[in-house]
Tab-separated table of C-alpha atoms in Angstrom:
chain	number	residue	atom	x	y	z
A	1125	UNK	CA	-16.792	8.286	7.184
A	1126	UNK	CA	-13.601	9.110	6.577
A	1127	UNK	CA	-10.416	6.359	6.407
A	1128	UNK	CA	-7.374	7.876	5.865
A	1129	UNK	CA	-3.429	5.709	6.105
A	1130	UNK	CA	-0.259	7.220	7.277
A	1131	UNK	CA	2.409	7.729	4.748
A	1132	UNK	CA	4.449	5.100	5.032
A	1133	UNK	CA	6.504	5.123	1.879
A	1134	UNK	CA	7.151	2.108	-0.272
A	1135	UNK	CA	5.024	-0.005	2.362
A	1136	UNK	CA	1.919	2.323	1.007
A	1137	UNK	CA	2.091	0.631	-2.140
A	1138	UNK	CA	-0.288	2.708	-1.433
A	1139	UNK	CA	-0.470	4.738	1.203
A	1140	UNK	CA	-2.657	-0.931	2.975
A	1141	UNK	CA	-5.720	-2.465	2.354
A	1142	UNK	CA	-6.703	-4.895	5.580
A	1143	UNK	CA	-2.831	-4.407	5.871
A	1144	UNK	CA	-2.247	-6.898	2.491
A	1145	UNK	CA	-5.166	-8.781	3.163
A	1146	UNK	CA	-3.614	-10.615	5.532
A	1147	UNK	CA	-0.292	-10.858	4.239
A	1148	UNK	CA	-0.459	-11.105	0.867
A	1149	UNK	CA	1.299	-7.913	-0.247
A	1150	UNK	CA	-1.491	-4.946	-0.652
A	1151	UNK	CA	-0.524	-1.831	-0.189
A	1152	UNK	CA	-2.460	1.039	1.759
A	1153	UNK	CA	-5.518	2.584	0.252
A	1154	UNK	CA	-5.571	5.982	1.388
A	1155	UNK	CA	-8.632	8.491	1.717
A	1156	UNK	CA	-7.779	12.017	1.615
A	1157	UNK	CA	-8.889	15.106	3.481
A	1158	UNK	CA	-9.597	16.799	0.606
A	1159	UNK	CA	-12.162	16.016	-2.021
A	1160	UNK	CA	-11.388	14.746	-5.878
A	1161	UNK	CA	-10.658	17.926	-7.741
A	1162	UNK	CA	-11.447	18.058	-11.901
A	1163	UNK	CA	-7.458	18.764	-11.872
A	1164	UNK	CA	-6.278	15.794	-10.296
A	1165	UNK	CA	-9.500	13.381	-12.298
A	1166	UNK	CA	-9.278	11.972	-8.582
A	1167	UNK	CA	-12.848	10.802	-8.709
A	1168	UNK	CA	-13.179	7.042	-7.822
A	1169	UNK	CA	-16.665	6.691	-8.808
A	1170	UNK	CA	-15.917	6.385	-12.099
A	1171	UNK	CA	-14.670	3.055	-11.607
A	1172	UNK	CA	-17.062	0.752	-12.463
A	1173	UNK	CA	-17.958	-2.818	-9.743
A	1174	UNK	CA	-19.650	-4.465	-11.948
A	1175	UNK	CA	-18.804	-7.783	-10.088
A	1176	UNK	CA	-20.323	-6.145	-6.699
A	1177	UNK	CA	-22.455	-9.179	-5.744
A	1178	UNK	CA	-18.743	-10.966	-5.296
A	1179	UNK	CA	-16.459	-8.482	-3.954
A	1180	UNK	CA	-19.564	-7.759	-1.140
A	1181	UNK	CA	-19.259	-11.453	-0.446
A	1182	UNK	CA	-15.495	-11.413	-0.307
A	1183	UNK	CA	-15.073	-8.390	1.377
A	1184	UNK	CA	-16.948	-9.835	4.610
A	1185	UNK	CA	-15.502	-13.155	4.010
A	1186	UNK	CA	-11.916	-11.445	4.596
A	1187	UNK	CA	-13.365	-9.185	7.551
A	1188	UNK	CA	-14.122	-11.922	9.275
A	1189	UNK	CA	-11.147	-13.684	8.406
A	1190	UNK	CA	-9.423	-10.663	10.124
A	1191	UNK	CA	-11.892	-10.225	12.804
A	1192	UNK	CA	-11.386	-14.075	14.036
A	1193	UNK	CA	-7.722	-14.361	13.176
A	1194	UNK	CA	-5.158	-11.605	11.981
A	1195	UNK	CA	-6.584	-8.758	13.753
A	1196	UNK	CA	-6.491	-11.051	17.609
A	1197	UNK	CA	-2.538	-12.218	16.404
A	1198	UNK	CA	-1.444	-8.576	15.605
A	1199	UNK	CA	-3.317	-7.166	18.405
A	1200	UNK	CA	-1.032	-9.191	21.119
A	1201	UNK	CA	1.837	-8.634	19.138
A	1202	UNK	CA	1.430	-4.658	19.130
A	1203	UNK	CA	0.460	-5.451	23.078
A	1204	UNK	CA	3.965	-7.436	23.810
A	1205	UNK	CA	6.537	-6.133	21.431
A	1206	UNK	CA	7.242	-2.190	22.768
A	1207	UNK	CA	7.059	0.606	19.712
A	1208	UNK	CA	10.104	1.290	18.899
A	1209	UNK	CA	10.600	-2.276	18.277
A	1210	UNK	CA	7.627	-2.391	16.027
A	1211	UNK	CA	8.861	0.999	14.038
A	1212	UNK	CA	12.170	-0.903	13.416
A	1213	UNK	CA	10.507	-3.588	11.779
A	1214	UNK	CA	8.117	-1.550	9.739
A	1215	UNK	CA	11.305	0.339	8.669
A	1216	UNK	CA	12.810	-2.407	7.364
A	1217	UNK	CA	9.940	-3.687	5.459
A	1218	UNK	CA	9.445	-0.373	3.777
A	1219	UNK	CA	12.854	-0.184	2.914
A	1220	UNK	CA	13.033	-3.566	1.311
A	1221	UNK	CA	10.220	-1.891	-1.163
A	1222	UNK	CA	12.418	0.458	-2.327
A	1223	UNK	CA	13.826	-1.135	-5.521
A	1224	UNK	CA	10.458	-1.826	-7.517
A	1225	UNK	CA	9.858	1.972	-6.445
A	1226	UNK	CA	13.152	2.890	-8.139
A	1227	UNK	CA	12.409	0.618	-11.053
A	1228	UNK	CA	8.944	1.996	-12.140
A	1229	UNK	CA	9.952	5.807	-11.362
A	1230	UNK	CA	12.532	4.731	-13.742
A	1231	UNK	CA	9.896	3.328	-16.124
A	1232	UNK	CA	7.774	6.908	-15.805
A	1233	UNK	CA	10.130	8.451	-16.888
A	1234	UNK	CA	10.859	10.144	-13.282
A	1235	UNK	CA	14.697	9.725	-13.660
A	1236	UNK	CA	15.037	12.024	-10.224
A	1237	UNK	CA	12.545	10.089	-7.969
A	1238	UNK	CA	14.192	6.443	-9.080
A	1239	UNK	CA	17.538	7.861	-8.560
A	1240	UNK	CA	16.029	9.016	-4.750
A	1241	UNK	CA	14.882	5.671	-3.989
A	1242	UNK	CA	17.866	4.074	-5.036
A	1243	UNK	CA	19.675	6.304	-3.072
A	1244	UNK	CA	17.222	5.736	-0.034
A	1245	UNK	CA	17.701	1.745	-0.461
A	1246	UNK	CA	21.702	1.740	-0.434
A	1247	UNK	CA	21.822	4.441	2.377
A	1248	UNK	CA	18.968	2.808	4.604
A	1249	UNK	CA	20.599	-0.841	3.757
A	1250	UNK	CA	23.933	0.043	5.228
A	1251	UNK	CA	23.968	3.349	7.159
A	1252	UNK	CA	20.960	2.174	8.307
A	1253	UNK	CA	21.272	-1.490	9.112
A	1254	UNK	CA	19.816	-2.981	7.095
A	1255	UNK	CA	16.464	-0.917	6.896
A	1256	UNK	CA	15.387	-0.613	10.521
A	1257	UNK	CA	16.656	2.863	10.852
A	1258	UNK	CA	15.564	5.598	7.560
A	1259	UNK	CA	18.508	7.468	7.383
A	1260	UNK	CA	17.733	8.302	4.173
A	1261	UNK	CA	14.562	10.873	5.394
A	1262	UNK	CA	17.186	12.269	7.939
A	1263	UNK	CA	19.369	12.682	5.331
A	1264	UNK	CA	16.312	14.959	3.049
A	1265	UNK	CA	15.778	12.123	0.987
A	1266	UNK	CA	11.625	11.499	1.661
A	1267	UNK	CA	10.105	8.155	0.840
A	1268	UNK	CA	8.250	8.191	-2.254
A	1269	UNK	CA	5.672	5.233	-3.514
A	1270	UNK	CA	5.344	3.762	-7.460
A	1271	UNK	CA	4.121	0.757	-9.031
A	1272	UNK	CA	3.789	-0.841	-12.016
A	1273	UNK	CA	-0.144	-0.057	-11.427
A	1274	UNK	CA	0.510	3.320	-11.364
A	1275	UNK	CA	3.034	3.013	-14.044
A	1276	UNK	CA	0.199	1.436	-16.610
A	1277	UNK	CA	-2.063	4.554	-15.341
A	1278	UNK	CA	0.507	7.002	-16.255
A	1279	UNK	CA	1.222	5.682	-19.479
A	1280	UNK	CA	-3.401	5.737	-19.958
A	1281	UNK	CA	-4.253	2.660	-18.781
A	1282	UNK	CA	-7.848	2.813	-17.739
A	1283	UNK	CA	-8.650	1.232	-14.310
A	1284	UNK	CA	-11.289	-1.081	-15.418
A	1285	UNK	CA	-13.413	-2.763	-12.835
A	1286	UNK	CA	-13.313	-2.899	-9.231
A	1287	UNK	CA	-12.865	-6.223	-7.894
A	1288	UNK	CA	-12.156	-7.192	-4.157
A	1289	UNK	CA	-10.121	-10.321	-3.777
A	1290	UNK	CA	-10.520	-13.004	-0.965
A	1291	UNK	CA	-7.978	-12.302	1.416
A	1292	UNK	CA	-5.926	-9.710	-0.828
A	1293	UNK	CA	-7.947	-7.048	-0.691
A	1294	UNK	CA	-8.993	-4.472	-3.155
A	1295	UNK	CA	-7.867	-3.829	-6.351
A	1296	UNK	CA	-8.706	-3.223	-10.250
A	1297	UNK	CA	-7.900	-5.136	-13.550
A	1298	UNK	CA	-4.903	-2.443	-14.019
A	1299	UNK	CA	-3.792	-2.628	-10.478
A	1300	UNK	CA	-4.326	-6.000	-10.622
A	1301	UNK	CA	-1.833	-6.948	-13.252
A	1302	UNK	CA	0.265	-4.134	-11.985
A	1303	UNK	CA	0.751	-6.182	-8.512
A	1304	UNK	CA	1.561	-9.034	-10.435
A	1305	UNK	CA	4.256	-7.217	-12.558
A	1306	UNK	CA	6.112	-5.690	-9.598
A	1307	UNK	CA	6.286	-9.385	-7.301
A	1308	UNK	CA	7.595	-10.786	-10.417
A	1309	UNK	CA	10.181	-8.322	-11.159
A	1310	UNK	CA	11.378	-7.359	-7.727
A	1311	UNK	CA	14.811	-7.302	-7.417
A	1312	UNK	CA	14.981	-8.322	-3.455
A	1313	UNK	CA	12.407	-10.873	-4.374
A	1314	UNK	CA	14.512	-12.633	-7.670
A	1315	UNK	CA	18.140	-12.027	-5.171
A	1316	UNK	CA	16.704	-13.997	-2.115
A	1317	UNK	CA	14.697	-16.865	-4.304
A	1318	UNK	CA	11.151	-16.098	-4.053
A	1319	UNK	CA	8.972	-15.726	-2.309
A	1320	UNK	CA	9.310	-19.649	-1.639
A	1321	UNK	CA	12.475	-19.195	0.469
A	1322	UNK	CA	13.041	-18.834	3.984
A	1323	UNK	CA	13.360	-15.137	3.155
A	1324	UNK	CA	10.408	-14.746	1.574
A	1325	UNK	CA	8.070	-16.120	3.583
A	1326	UNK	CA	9.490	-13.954	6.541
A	1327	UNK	CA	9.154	-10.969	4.633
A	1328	UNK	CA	5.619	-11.972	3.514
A	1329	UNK	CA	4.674	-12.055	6.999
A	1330	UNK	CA	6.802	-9.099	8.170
A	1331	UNK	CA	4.889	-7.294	6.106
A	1332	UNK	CA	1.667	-8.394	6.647
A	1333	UNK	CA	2.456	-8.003	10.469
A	1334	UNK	CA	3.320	-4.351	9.895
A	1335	UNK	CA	0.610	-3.669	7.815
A	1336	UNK	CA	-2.078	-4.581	9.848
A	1337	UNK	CA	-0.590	-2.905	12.898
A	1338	UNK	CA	-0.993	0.319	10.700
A	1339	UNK	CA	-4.405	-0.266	9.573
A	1340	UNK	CA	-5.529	-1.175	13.259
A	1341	UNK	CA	-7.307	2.022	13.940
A	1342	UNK	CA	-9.265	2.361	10.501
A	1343	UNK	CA	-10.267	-1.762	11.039
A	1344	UNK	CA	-11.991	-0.420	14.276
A	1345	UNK	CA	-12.993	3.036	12.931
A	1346	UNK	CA	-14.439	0.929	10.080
A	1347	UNK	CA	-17.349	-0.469	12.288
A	1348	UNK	CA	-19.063	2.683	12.510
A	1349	UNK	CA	-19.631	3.028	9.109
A	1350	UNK	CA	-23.095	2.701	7.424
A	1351	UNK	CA	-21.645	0.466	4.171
A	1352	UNK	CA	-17.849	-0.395	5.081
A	1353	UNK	CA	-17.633	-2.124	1.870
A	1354	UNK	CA	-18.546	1.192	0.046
A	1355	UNK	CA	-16.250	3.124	2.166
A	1356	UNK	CA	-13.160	0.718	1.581
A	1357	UNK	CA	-14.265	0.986	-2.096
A	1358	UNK	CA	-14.282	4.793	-2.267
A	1359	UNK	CA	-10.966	5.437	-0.681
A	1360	UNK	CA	-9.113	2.908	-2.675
A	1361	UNK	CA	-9.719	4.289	-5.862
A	1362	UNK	CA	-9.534	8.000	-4.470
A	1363	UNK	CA	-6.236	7.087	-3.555
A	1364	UNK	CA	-5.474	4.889	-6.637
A	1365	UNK	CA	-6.722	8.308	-8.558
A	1366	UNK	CA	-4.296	10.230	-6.784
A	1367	UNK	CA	-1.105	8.299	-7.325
A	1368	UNK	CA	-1.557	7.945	-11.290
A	1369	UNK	CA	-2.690	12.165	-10.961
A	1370	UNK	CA	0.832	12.259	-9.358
A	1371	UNK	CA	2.642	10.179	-12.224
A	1372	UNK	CA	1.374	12.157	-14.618
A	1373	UNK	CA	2.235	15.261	-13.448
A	1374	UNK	CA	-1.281	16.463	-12.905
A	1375	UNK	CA	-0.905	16.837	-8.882
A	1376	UNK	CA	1.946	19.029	-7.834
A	1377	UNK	CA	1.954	16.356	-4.237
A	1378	UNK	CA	-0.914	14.142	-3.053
A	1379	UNK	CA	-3.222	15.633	-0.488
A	1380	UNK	CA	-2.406	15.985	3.028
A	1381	UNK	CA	-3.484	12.506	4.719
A	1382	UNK	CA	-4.834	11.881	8.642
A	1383	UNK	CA	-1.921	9.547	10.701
A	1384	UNK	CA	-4.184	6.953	10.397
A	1385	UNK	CA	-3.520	3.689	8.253
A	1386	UNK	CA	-6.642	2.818	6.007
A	1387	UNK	CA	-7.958	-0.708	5.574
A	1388	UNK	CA	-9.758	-2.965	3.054
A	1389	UNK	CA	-11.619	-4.467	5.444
């Protein structure tokens, strides 16, 4: 089957797993249309999951985390809060990722792209209010995701294993460490005190909230397929595949995708 995750700039830290496990900060894995081409090296099975017996056992773990708790709570909150509502919040989320995007364009060596997101962050913030309205796209100026993941990829950093984390989702060694990188050295994140502060914990949940609402239909989608573990697996590292392709100059733009956020669950 095929699980596919709307574009949703910066909030795609990928284009999100179960919509940041829960919370936690994962990004979007996203499955394209079109298969892995030699050009792009887009081929996830060449990541090795070599610690499958545990990412199996964590990946239904945080299923049925979601099934029993996130997935009822966002549910009623896409029922209650009207769309527009919802799009304002996911706007502002995905704008508040715009700074680590900046910085590791930056540290590609993409000098145009980090000066776009840094543009899209200062018009979004005050044109549009703070983030809930992206001016920026209005304006020609197209969301755009890196991350220090990526980053490491362009630069040759080999994946190295699969692993699926309780309640974050899935990831590899190099994405791993790359996750880690870009919550320590976001700028919004050092400015407002952590995620520790009031701040943080509201955008931590923000942005699990929003994430989850995206990933809603691939969650459901994702009980028709024969191994969901398997299929989570193979569009996270298609995607993953992608975006370091992209860094590296090897994909002219990533494939079309189907308006449908993808999930890790």
């Amino acid at each position: 089957m095929s699980l596919n995750i709307k574009a949703d700039g910066p909030v795609t830290w990928a284009a999100a797993s179960l919509a940041a496990a829960l919370g936690l900060g994962l990004l979007a894995p996203v499955h394209a249309r079109q298969p892995a081409t030699a050009a792009t090296g887009a081929t996830g099975g060449e990541v090795g999951d070599p610690l499958i017996a545990f990412n199996r056992a964590s990946f239904g773990f945080t299923r049925g985390v979601d099934r029993w708790a996130m997935g009822p709570i966002v549910r009623g909150y896409m029922a209650l809060t009207p769309r527009r509502v919802r799009a304002r919040l996911g706007a502002a989320v995905a704008n508040l990722g715009e700074p680590v995007t900046a910085l590791n364009a930056l540290a590609q060596g993409h000098a145009r792209q980090a000066s776009r997101a840094t543009g899209r962050f200062v018009i979004n913030s005050t044109l549009g209010v703070a983030g809930l309205f992206d001016v920026a796209a209005r304006a020609g100026l197209e969301p755009r995701e890196a991350d220090f993941g990526q980053t490491l990829g362009r630069y040759g950093a080999r994946p190295g294993a699969y692993v699926f984390l309780p309640l974050l989702g899935p990831t590899t060694v190099r994405d791993g460490l790359g996750r880690i990188a870009d919550s320590l050295a976001d700028p919004i994140s050092l400015a407002s005190g952590g995620y520790g502060s009031d701040f943080g914990r509201a955008r931590l949940g923000a942005t699990a909230v929003t994430q989850r609402e995206a990933a809603d239909p691939a969650v459901r989608a994702l009980e028709d397929a024969a191994d969901p573990y398997a299929a989570v697996r193979a569009a996270y590292l298609q995607h993953r595949a992608f975006v370091v392709a992209q860094a590296r100059g090897e994909a002219a733009k990533l494939p079309d995708f189907e308006p449908i956020a993808a999930t890790d669950l």
